[in-house]
Short mmCIF file of C-alpha atoms in Angstrom, two decimals:
data_model
loop_
_atom_site.label_atom_id
_atom_site.label_comp_id
_atom_site.label_asym_id
_atom_site.label_seq_id
_atom_site.Cartn_x
_atom_site.Cartn_y
_atom_site.Cartn_z
CA ASN A 1 86.44 76.92 118.34
CA ALA A 2 85.92 78.05 121.62
CA CYS A 3 87.32 75.39 123.59
CA LYS A 4 91.47 75.21 123.84
CA LEU A 5 91.67 72.09 121.72
CA GLY A 6 89.61 74.01 118.94
CA GLN A 7 91.63 76.81 119.19
CA TRP A 8 94.66 74.78 118.82
CA ILE A 9 93.51 72.95 115.91
CA TYR A 10 92.56 75.89 113.93
CA GLY A 11 95.46 78.11 115.58
CA SER A 12 98.79 77.06 115.44
CA GLY A 13 98.13 73.18 115.06
CA ALA A 14 97.39 74.24 111.30
CA HIS A 15 100.81 73.99 110.91
CA TYR A 16 100.10 70.41 110.53
CA LEU A 17 97.40 70.20 108.17
CA HIS A 18 99.75 68.54 105.45
CA LEU A 19 99.56 65.38 107.55
CA PRO A 20 96.64 62.95 107.51
CA ALA A 21 96.12 62.70 110.99
CA TYR A 22 94.73 66.46 111.37
CA GLY A 23 91.80 65.70 109.33
CA GLY A 24 90.83 62.92 111.47
CA LEU A 25 91.21 65.21 114.66
CA ARG A 26 89.47 67.71 113.04
CA ALA A 27 86.81 65.61 112.37
CA ALA A 28 86.72 63.64 115.81
CA HIS A 29 86.89 67.15 117.34
CA ALA A 30 83.82 68.27 115.74
CA ASP A 31 82.00 64.91 116.26
CA PHE A 32 82.82 65.09 120.09
CA HIS A 33 80.94 68.97 119.68
CA GLN A 34 77.89 67.92 118.11
CA THR A 35 77.47 64.74 120.96
CA VAL A 36 77.85 67.53 123.81
CA ALA A 37 75.28 69.58 121.90
CA GLY A 38 72.59 67.31 121.46
CA ILE A 39 73.09 66.50 125.76
CA ILE A 40 72.83 70.20 126.05
CA SER A 41 70.16 70.10 124.01
CA LYS A 42 68.56 67.82 125.62
CA VAL A 43 69.45 69.60 129.50
CA GLU A 44 67.79 72.77 127.39
CA ALA A 45 64.38 70.94 126.42
CA GLY A 46 63.99 70.03 130.40
CA ASP A 47 64.97 66.60 129.48
CA ARG A 48 67.60 65.40 132.22
CA PRO A 49 67.30 61.72 131.62
CA GLY A 50 67.72 62.01 127.87
CA ALA A 51 70.81 64.04 128.64
CA LYS A 52 71.99 61.67 131.26
CA ALA A 53 71.27 58.84 129.23
CA MET A 54 73.44 60.23 126.56
CA LEU A 55 76.36 61.04 128.97
CA GLU A 56 76.39 57.31 129.86
CA SER A 57 75.73 55.84 126.39
CA LYS A 58 78.61 54.68 124.46
CA VAL A 59 77.98 57.89 122.01
CA PHE A 60 79.39 60.18 124.53
CA ALA A 61 82.07 57.67 125.32
CA ASN A 62 82.82 57.08 121.63
CA ALA A 63 82.94 60.73 120.81
CA THR A 64 85.37 61.23 123.67
CA ASN A 65 87.53 58.12 122.85
CA ASN A 66 87.68 59.11 119.09
CA THR A 67 88.82 62.63 119.97
CA ILE A 68 91.81 61.30 122.28
CA ASN A 69 92.77 58.44 119.73
CA ALA A 70 92.76 61.30 117.00
CA ILE A 71 95.52 63.30 119.25
CA ARG A 72 97.72 60.46 119.77
CA HIS A 73 97.56 59.73 116.02
CA LEU A 74 98.52 63.07 115.07
CA GLN A 75 101.21 63.37 117.72
CA LYS A 76 102.58 59.72 116.62
CA GLU A 77 102.71 61.18 112.93
CA VAL A 78 104.24 64.30 114.22
CA GLU A 79 107.14 62.59 116.26
CA GLY A 80 107.67 60.81 112.88
#
């Protein structure tokens, strides 16, 4: 919960806990951080090519896009 989005989700954004899209955003956000943690682990293990491959892969792009889409979905639910 150190990033700005996590702070919002678990802070003032928790006001939207009752909306279905809120759970989707929480899940997408967690998945994004798990993906990034995998990349960081590779860097820390000295596997820079592996980290680069993950950054350039669909896994990272999908995690990013899923989070963005989840934000948009929640926004649509909030706005009605």
